[in-house]
């Protein structure tokens, strides 16, 4: 108990030092910067329409699937040590063990990560952790929602975690978003390095869907990011029964 | 590819989960039921979807018509529409409520049509269930994808009203259809009011062009 509290206090201090949102534990602090965020979002959409999407589609259509998958595997493998560190920081020894095994197997039998042997041999499935998630586990709230130029949806905590991620894991800078923190941020046009282009290609159906069916694309990206990110932070566990989600359904009859 | 896997999941949850889930084939996995009846209910819907998708005698339009029928009978769309409107529902006149609900249904149909055809080789199975409250059960399912891609977790919220079960939300990788649509609707209502919302939805249901949205009015 005291240990957890001490850890949380340390995390809050660290968060403050990084200029993050401090320790608001509320699930979401809303979108106080909405006008600025919308402006950045509009810029990102334009960059996507004229540059990022065409590049990603060319990559998607012309690079053979086997090459794409190999590259994804290599970058993913380079990110495993980073995931391992965050597993440990989050106090998840079992997941840390899985990550370690994956990195070991894939770096050797998988030929420097080219093949995901760990999944094929059922050693362990991949999962991500990043420093933003670690901060969340330590009790740092989301902070306000942010749309980062080119990188897309984030929040104050995850943006700070992303900086730490890039600083501590050179592979993340190389791979764009593949292993960087603020993982879910890849919903939006990302950097023009490999991870960004590949992610954009994989998300092409989503982008088309939003274009065709969303009432308000800005809000669609925001809510999707926030909800999916909350689930990642819970590592897939159920939301608490007294959550605001449950309140929605109390509303009726 | 952890990153890609994650975002892809989110993509599938993008407020379009209903349409998605109704167009996926189905394979039962396990039992172990917290609520066997609710699980069987979701299971049965899955079987019907699979039958429709595999029916070689149906063309695309035929499949779509059948899926729409299934959506209608297994989902309480009027309640979903109302939940999506949230507190604004009570401010709307009966005429606005009716027009909104109609537009909501049109939009669901359009989304479903757009989504149909995006699938190939996925299978679907119930993995468990839990009680959310005295009326609602959440049935968890997994959609398995071909080619070694990570499976997608989809939860179905089933409401039991006097013994009659109907779906009232679908949550794909943590992204709820109701929550997503609710956020979008709240944003549009904030910008354009209730009539503006209905017009936007009607226009959206008729067109594939991106909707241009204005800055929301900040209220102090």
Coordinates of C-alpha atoms in Angstrom, one line a residue:
Chain A
X1 CA 0.0 0.0 0.0
X2 CA 2.6 2.5 1.1
X3 CA 4.9 1.3 -1.6
X4 CA 2.2 1.9 -4.2
X5 CA 1.5 5.3 -2.9
X6 CA 5.2 6.2 -2.8
X7 CA 5.5 5.0 -6.4
X8 CA 2.5 7.1 -7.4
X9 CA 3.9 10.1 -5.8
X10 CA 7.2 9.6 -7.5
X11 CA 5.3 9.2 -10.8
X12 CA 3.4 12.4 -10.2
X13 CA 6.6 14.3 -9.5
X14 CA 8.2 12.9 -12.6
X15 CA 5.1 13.8 -14.6
X16 CA 5.2 17.3 -13.3
X17 CA 8.9 17.6 -14.1
X18 CA 8.2 16.5 -17.6
X19 CA 5.5 19.2 -17.9
X20 CA 2.7 16.7 -18.0
X21 CA -0.7 17.0 -16.5
X22 CA 0.4 16.1 -13.0
X23 CA -1.9 13.7 -11.3
X24 CA -5.4 14.2 -12.2
X25 CA -6.8 10.7 -12.0
X26 CA -10.0 11.4 -13.8
X27 CA -10.4 9.2 -16.8
X28 CA -10.5 12.1 -19.3
X29 CA -10.0 15.8 -18.9
X30 CA -12.0 16.6 -22.0
X31 CA -10.8 18.7 -24.8
X32 CA -10.1 22.2 -23.5
X33 CA -7.8 22.9 -26.5
X34 CA -10.4 21.9 -29.1
X35 CA -10.1 25.0 -31.3
X36 CA -6.3 24.5 -31.6
X37 CA -6.7 20.8 -31.9
X38 CA -9.2 21.2 -34.7
X39 CA -6.8 23.5 -36.6
X40 CA -4.0 20.9 -36.3
X41 CA -6.4 18.2 -37.3
X42 CA -7.3 20.1 -40.4
X43 CA -3.6 20.5 -41.2
X44 CA -3.0 16.8 -40.7
X45 CA -6.0 16.0 -43.0
X46 CA -4.6 18.1 -45.7
X47 CA -1.1 16.6 -45.3
X48 CA -2.7 13.2 -45.5
X49 CA -4.8 13.9 -48.6
X50 CA -1.9 15.3 -50.6
X51 CA 1.2 13.5 -49.3
X52 CA 0.8 10.8 -46.8
X53 CA -2.1 8.8 -48.2
X54 CA -0.7 8.7 -51.7
X55 CA 2.7 7.5 -50.5
X56 CA 1.1 4.9 -48.2
X57 CA -1.1 3.7 -51.0
X58 CA 1.8 3.4 -53.4
X59 CA 3.7 1.4 -50.7
X60 CA 0.6 -0.7 -50.1
X61 CA 0.1 -1.5 -53.8
X62 CA 3.7 -2.0 -54.9
X63 CA 5.6 -3.6 -52.0
X64 CA 4.9 -7.3 -51.8
X65 CA 3.1 -8.5 -48.7
X66 CA 5.9 -10.7 -47.6
X67 CA 8.3 -7.8 -47.5
X68 CA 5.9 -5.6 -45.6
X69 CA 5.4 -8.3 -43.0
X70 CA 9.1 -8.9 -42.7
X71 CA 9.7 -5.2 -42.1
X72 CA 6.9 -5.0 -39.6
X73 CA 8.4 -7.9 -37.7
X74 CA 11.9 -6.4 -37.6
X75 CA 10.7 -3.1 -36.3
X76 CA 8.4 -4.8 -33.9
X77 CA 11.2 -6.9 -32.6
X78 CA 13.4 -3.8 -32.1
X79 CA 10.7 -2.5 -29.9
X80 CA 10.5 -5.5 -27.6
X81 CA 13.2 -4.3 -25.1
X82 CA 11.3 -1.1 -24.7
X83 CA 8.1 -3.0 -24.1
X84 CA 10.0 -5.2 -21.6
X85 CA 11.2 -2.2 -19.6
X86 CA 7.7 -0.8 -19.5
X87 CA 6.3 -4.3 -18.5
X88 CA 8.7 -4.2 -15.6
X89 CA 7.9 -0.6 -14.6
X90 CA 4.2 -1.5 -14.6
X91 CA 4.9 -4.4 -12.2
X92 CA 3.8 -7.1 -14.8
X93 CA 6.4 -9.9 -14.4
X94 CA 4.5 -12.4 -16.5
X95 CA 4.1 -10.1 -19.4
X96 CA 7.7 -9.0 -19.0
X97 CA 8.7 -12.7 -19.2
X98 CA 6.6 -13.1 -22.4
X99 CA 8.3 -10.1 -23.9
X100 CA 11.7 -11.3 -23.0
X101 CA 11.0 -14.8 -24.5
X102 CA 9.7 -13.2 -27.7
X103 CA 12.7 -11.0 -28.1
X104 CA 15.1 -13.9 -27.5
X105 CA 13.3 -16.3 -29.9
X106 CA 12.7 -13.8 -32.6
X107 CA 16.2 -12.4 -32.5
X108 CA 17.7 -15.8 -32.9
X109 CA 15.4 -18.3 -34.6
X110 CA 13.5 -15.5 -36.2
X111 CA 16.7 -14.2 -37.9
X112 CA 17.0 -10.8 -36.2
X113 CA 13.3 -10.4 -36.0
X114 CA 12.5 -11.0 -39.6
X115 CA 10.1 -13.8 -38.7
X116 CA 7.8 -13.8 -35.7
X117 CA 8.8 -17.3 -34.6
X118 CA 7.6 -16.6 -31.1
X119 CA 4.0 -16.4 -32.3
X120 CA 4.3 -19.2 -34.7
X121 CA 5.8 -21.5 -32.0
X122 CA 3.1 -20.3 -29.6
X123 CA 5.8 -19.0 -27.2
X124 CA 3.9 -15.8 -26.6
X125 CA 1.7 -13.3 -28.6
X126 CA 3.0 -9.8 -29.0
X127 CA 1.7 -7.0 -26.8
X128 CA 2.8 -3.4 -26.5
X129 CA 3.6 -1.3 -23.6
X130 CA 4.9 2.3 -23.7
X131 CA 5.9 4.9 -21.3
X132 CA 2.5 6.7 -21.6
X133 CA 0.8 3.5 -20.4
X134 CA 3.3 3.1 -17.6
X135 CA 2.5 6.6 -16.4
X136 CA -1.1 5.7 -16.6
X137 CA -0.6 2.6 -14.5
X138 CA 1.3 4.8 -12.0
X139 CA -1.8 7.0 -11.7
X140 CA -1.1 9.9 -14.0
X141 CA -4.3 11.0 -15.6
X142 CA -4.7 11.5 -19.4
X143 CA -4.5 15.3 -19.2
X144 CA -6.2 17.2 -22.0
X145 CA -6.6 15.7 -25.4
X146 CA -4.0 16.8 -28.0
X147 CA -3.8 16.5 -31.7
X148 CA -0.1 16.5 -32.6
X149 CA 1.0 17.8 -36.0
X150 CA 1.4 14.8 -38.4
X151 CA 1.5 12.3 -35.5
X152 CA -2.2 12.7 -34.7
X153 CA -4.3 12.0 -31.6
X154 CA -2.7 12.0 -28.2
X155 CA -3.0 13.6 -24.8
X156 CA -0.7 15.4 -22.5
X157 CA 0.5 12.3 -20.7
X158 CA 1.0 10.2 -23.8
X159 CA 2.7 13.0 -25.6
X160 CA 5.2 13.2 -22.7
X161 CA 5.6 9.4 -22.7
X162 CA 6.3 9.6 -26.4
X163 CA 9.2 11.9 -25.8
X164 CA 10.6 9.5 -23.3
X165 CA 10.0 6.7 -25.7
X166 CA 11.9 8.3 -28.5
X167 CA 14.7 9.3 -26.2
X168 CA 15.2 5.9 -24.7
X169 CA 14.5 3.7 -27.7
X170 CA 16.3 4.7 -30.9
X171 CA 14.3 2.1 -32.8
X172 CA 11.2 4.0 -32.2
X173 CA 12.5 7.1 -34.0
X174 CA 13.6 4.9 -36.9
X175 CA 10.4 3.0 -37.0
X176 CA 8.1 6.0 -36.7
X177 CA 5.2 5.0 -34.5
X178 CA 5.7 1.3 -34.6
X179 CA 7.2 1.0 -31.1
X180 CA 7.0 4.5 -29.9
X181 CA 4.9 5.5 -26.9
X182 CA 1.4 6.9 -27.5
X183 CA 0.8 3.8 -29.6
X184 CA -2.8 4.4 -30.5
X185 CA -1.7 7.7 -32.0
X186 CA -1.2 5.9 -35.2
X187 CA -4.8 6.5 -36.1
X188 CA -3.7 9.6 -37.7
X189 CA -1.2 10.3 -40.4
X190 CA 2.1 9.6 -38.9
X191 CA 5.7 10.2 -39.8
X192 CA 6.9 9.6 -43.2
X193 CA 9.3 6.9 -42.0
X194 CA 8.4 3.3 -42.3
X195 CA 6.1 2.8 -39.4
X196 CA 4.0 5.7 -40.3
X197 CA 3.6 4.7 -43.9
X198 CA 2.9 1.1 -43.1
X199 CA 0.4 2.1 -40.4
X200 CA -1.3 4.5 -42.7
X201 CA -1.7 1.8 -45.3
X202 CA -3.1 -0.7 -42.8
X203 CA -5.6 2.0 -41.7
X204 CA -6.6 3.0 -45.2
X205 CA -10.0 1.3 -44.9
X206 CA -10.6 3.1 -41.6
X207 CA -9.7 6.5 -43.1
X208 CA -12.0 5.8 -46.1
X209 CA -14.7 4.8 -43.7
X210 CA -14.4 8.0 -41.7
X211 CA -14.5 10.0 -44.8
X212 CA -17.7 8.3 -46.0
X213 CA -19.6 7.8 -42.8
X214 CA -18.5 10.0 -39.9
X215 CA -20.6 12.9 -38.8
X216 CA -17.6 14.7 -37.5
X217 CA -14.2 13.1 -38.3
X218 CA -12.4 15.1 -35.6
X219 CA -14.6 13.7 -32.9
X220 CA -14.5 10.2 -34.4
X221 CA -10.7 10.1 -34.1
X222 CA -10.8 11.6 -30.7
X223 CA -13.3 9.2 -29.2
X224 CA -11.7 6.2 -30.8
X225 CA -8.3 7.1 -29.6
X226 CA -9.5 7.7 -26.0
X227 CA -11.5 4.6 -25.8
X228 CA -9.0 2.3 -27.4
X229 CA -6.2 3.8 -25.3
X230 CA -8.2 3.2 -22.1
X231 CA -8.5 -0.4 -23.0
X232 CA -4.8 -0.8 -23.7
X233 CA -4.0 0.7 -20.4
X234 CA -6.3 -1.8 -18.7
X235 CA -4.5 -4.4 -20.7
X236 CA -7.8 -5.6 -22.0
X237 CA -9.4 -6.0 -18.6
X238 CA -13.0 -5.0 -18.1
X239 CA -13.9 -1.4 -17.3
X240 CA -14.9 -0.9 -13.7
X241 CA -18.6 -1.5 -13.2
X242 CA -19.3 2.0 -11.9
X243 CA -17.8 3.7 -14.9
X244 CA -19.3 6.5 -16.9
X245 CA -19.9 3.9 -19.6
X246 CA -22.4 2.1 -17.4
X247 CA -24.2 5.4 -16.6
X248 CA -25.2 5.7 -20.2
X249 CA -27.4 2.6 -19.9
X250 CA -28.9 3.6 -16.6
X251 CA -30.5 6.5 -18.4
X252 CA -33.3 4.5 -19.9
X253 CA -36.5 3.0 -18.7
Chain B
X1 CA 3.7 -5.7 -35.3
X2 CA 2.3 -4.5 -32.0
X3 CA 1.5 -1.0 -33.1
X4 CA -0.2 -2.0 -36.3
X5 CA -2.2 -4.6 -34.5
X6 CA -3.4 -2.2 -31.9
X7 CA -4.5 0.5 -34.3
X8 CA -6.1 -1.9 -36.6
X9 CA -8.3 -3.1 -33.7
X10 CA -9.2 0.5 -33.0
X11 CA -10.1 1.0 -36.6
X12 CA -12.5 -1.8 -36.5
X13 CA -14.2 -0.2 -33.6
X14 CA -14.7 3.0 -35.2
X15 CA -18.4 3.4 -34.4
X16 CA -19.1 1.0 -37.2
X17 CA -18.9 -2.1 -35.1
X18 CA -22.5 -2.9 -35.6
X19 CA -22.2 -3.2 -39.3
X20 CA -18.9 -5.0 -39.0
X21 CA -20.1 -7.5 -36.5
X22 CA -23.2 -8.3 -38.6
X23 CA -21.1 -9.2 -41.6
X24 CA -18.7 -11.6 -40.0
X25 CA -18.8 -15.4 -40.2
X26 CA -19.2 -17.3 -37.0
X27 CA -17.6 -20.3 -35.3
X28 CA -18.5 -21.3 -31.7
X29 CA -15.5 -21.6 -29.4
X30 CA -16.4 -22.4 -25.8
X31 CA -19.1 -22.3 -23.2
X32 CA -18.6 -21.5 -19.6
X33 CA -21.5 -19.3 -19.3
X34 CA -22.3 -16.6 -16.8
X35 CA -25.5 -16.2 -18.7
X36 CA -26.0 -19.1 -21.0
X37 CA -29.1 -17.7 -22.6
X38 CA -27.5 -14.4 -23.5
X39 CA -24.5 -16.3 -25.0
X40 CA -26.8 -18.5 -27.0
X41 CA -28.6 -15.5 -28.2
X42 CA -25.4 -13.9 -29.6
X43 CA -24.3 -17.3 -30.8
X44 CA -27.5 -17.7 -32.8
X45 CA -27.1 -14.3 -34.4
X46 CA -23.6 -15.3 -35.5
X47 CA -24.9 -18.4 -37.1
X48 CA -27.5 -16.6 -39.0
X49 CA -24.9 -14.0 -40.2
X50 CA -22.7 -16.8 -41.4
X51 CA -25.6 -18.5 -43.3
X52 CA -26.3 -15.2 -45.0
X53 CA -22.8 -14.6 -46.0
X54 CA -22.3 -18.1 -47.3
X55 CA -25.5 -18.2 -49.3
X56 CA -24.3 -18.4 -52.8
X57 CA -27.8 -17.8 -54.2
X58 CA -27.8 -14.2 -52.8
X59 CA -26.1 -11.3 -54.6
X60 CA -24.7 -8.4 -52.6
X61 CA -28.0 -6.6 -52.4
X62 CA -29.8 -9.7 -51.3
X63 CA -27.2 -10.3 -48.6
X64 CA -27.5 -6.8 -47.4
X65 CA -31.3 -6.9 -47.3
X66 CA -31.1 -10.1 -45.1
X67 CA -28.5 -8.6 -42.8
X68 CA -30.6 -5.5 -42.4
X69 CA -33.6 -7.7 -41.4
X70 CA -31.4 -9.5 -38.9
X71 CA -30.1 -6.3 -37.5
X72 CA -33.6 -5.0 -37.1
X73 CA -34.9 -8.1 -35.2
X74 CA -31.9 -8.6 -33.0
X75 CA -31.0 -5.0 -32.1
X76 CA -33.1 -2.5 -30.3
X77 CA -32.2 0.3 -32.8
X78 CA -34.7 2.8 -31.4
X79 CA -33.2 2.5 -27.9
X80 CA -29.6 2.6 -29.4
X81 CA -30.6 5.8 -31.3
X82 CA -31.9 7.3 -28.0
X83 CA -28.8 6.4 -26.0
X84 CA -26.7 7.9 -28.7
X85 CA -28.5 11.2 -28.5
X86 CA -28.0 11.2 -24.7
X87 CA -29.4 14.0 -22.6
X88 CA -30.4 15.9 -25.8
X89 CA -33.2 13.4 -26.3
X90 CA -35.3 15.0 -23.6
X91 CA -34.8 18.5 -25.2
X92 CA -36.0 17.3 -28.6
X93 CA -39.6 17.6 -29.7
X94 CA -41.5 14.4 -30.6
X95 CA -41.1 15.4 -34.3
X96 CA -37.4 15.9 -33.9
X97 CA -37.1 12.6 -32.1
X98 CA -38.9 10.8 -34.9
X99 CA -36.8 12.5 -37.6
X100 CA -33.6 11.8 -35.8
X101 CA -34.4 8.1 -35.2
X102 CA -35.2 7.7 -38.9
X103 CA -32.0 9.4 -39.9
X104 CA -30.1 7.2 -37.5
X105 CA -31.5 4.1 -39.1
X106 CA -30.6 5.3 -42.5
X107 CA -27.1 6.0 -41.4
X108 CA -26.7 2.6 -39.9
X109 CA -27.9 1.0 -43.1
X110 CA -25.5 3.1 -45.2
X111 CA -22.6 2.2 -43.0
X112 CA -23.4 -1.5 -43.2
X113 CA -23.5 -1.3 -46.9
X114 CA -20.1 0.3 -47.0
X115 CA -18.7 -2.2 -44.7
X116 CA -20.0 -5.3 -46.4
X117 CA -17.4 -6.7 -48.7
X118 CA -14.5 -5.8 -46.4
X119 CA -14.4 -9.3 -45.0
X120 CA -12.9 -12.6 -45.9
X121 CA -12.1 -15.6 -43.9
X122 CA -12.8 -14.2 -40.4
X123 CA -14.5 -16.4 -37.8
X124 CA -16.3 -15.5 -34.7
X125 CA -16.9 -17.2 -31.4
X126 CA -18.3 -16.6 -27.9
X127 CA -15.7 -16.6 -25.2
X128 CA -17.8 -15.7 -22.1
X129 CA -20.3 -13.4 -20.5
X130 CA -20.8 -11.3 -17.5
X131 CA -23.7 -9.4 -15.9
X132 CA -23.5 -5.7 -16.2
X133 CA -26.6 -4.9 -14.2
X134 CA -30.0 -6.5 -13.6
X135 CA -31.1 -6.1 -17.2
X136 CA -27.9 -6.2 -19.2
X137 CA -25.4 -8.9 -20.0
X138 CA -22.1 -8.4 -21.8
X139 CA -21.3 -11.3 -24.0
X140 CA -17.6 -11.4 -25.1
X141 CA -16.6 -12.8 -28.5
X142 CA -13.5 -13.0 -30.5
X143 CA -13.1 -12.4 -34.2
X144 CA -10.3 -14.5 -35.6
X145 CA -8.7 -13.2 -38.7
X146 CA -6.8 -15.1 -41.3
X147 CA -3.1 -14.8 -42.0
X148 CA -1.9 -14.8 -38.4
X149 CA -3.3 -11.3 -37.6
X150 CA -4.2 -10.8 -34.0
X151 CA -7.8 -11.6 -33.1
X152 CA -10.3 -8.7 -32.3
X153 CA -12.2 -8.7 -29.1
X154 CA -15.9 -7.7 -29.5
X155 CA -18.3 -7.4 -26.6
X156 CA -22.1 -7.3 -27.2
X157 CA -24.3 -5.7 -24.6
X158 CA -27.6 -7.6 -24.5
X159 CA -30.6 -6.2 -22.8
X160 CA -33.2 -8.5 -21.4
X161 CA -36.6 -6.8 -21.3
X162 CA -39.3 -9.2 -19.9
X163 CA -37.5 -12.2 -21.4
X164 CA -36.9 -10.6 -24.8
X165 CA -33.2 -10.1 -25.6
X166 CA -31.9 -7.5 -27.9
X167 CA -28.5 -6.0 -28.5
X168 CA -28.0 -2.4 -27.4
X169 CA -24.3 -1.9 -27.8
X170 CA -21.2 -3.4 -29.5
X171 CA -17.7 -2.7 -28.2
X172 CA -14.8 -3.6 -30.5
X173 CA -11.4 -3.4 -28.8
X174 CA -12.7 -1.1 -26.1
X175 CA -14.4 1.2 -28.6
X176 CA -18.2 1.3 -28.1
X177 CA -20.6 2.0 -30.9
X178 CA -22.9 3.9 -28.5
X179 CA -20.1 6.0 -26.9
X180 CA -18.5 6.9 -30.3
X181 CA -21.8 7.9 -31.9
X182 CA -22.8 9.7 -28.8
X183 CA -19.6 11.8 -28.9
X184 CA -20.1 12.6 -32.5
X185 CA -23.8 13.5 -32.0
X186 CA -22.9 15.7 -29.0
X187 CA -20.3 17.5 -31.1
X188 CA -22.8 18.2 -33.9
X189 CA -25.5 19.3 -31.6
X190 CA -23.0 21.7 -30.0
X191 CA -22.2 23.2 -33.3
X192 CA -25.6 23.2 -35.1
X193 CA -28.4 22.3 -32.7
X194 CA -30.9 19.5 -33.0
X195 CA -32.3 20.4 -36.4
X196 CA -28.7 20.8 -37.7
X197 CA -27.9 17.4 -36.3
X198 CA -30.8 15.8 -38.2
X199 CA -29.9 17.6 -41.4
X200 CA -26.3 16.5 -41.1
X201 CA -27.3 12.9 -40.5
X202 CA -29.7 12.9 -43.5
X203 CA -27.0 14.4 -45.7
X204 CA -24.5 11.9 -44.4
X205 CA -26.8 9.0 -45.2
X206 CA -27.0 10.1 -48.8
X207 CA -23.4 11.1 -49.6
X208 CA -19.9 9.7 -49.4
X209 CA -18.4 13.1 -49.4
X210 CA -16.6 14.2 -46.2
X211 CA -18.7 16.4 -44.1
X212 CA -17.1 19.8 -43.4
X213 CA -17.6 20.8 -39.8
X214 CA -17.4 24.3 -38.4
X215 CA -15.7 25.2 -35.2
X216 CA -17.9 24.4 -32.2
X217 CA -19.3 27.3 -30.3
X218 CA -17.6 27.5 -27.0
X219 CA -20.0 27.9 -24.1
X220 CA -18.7 29.6 -21.0

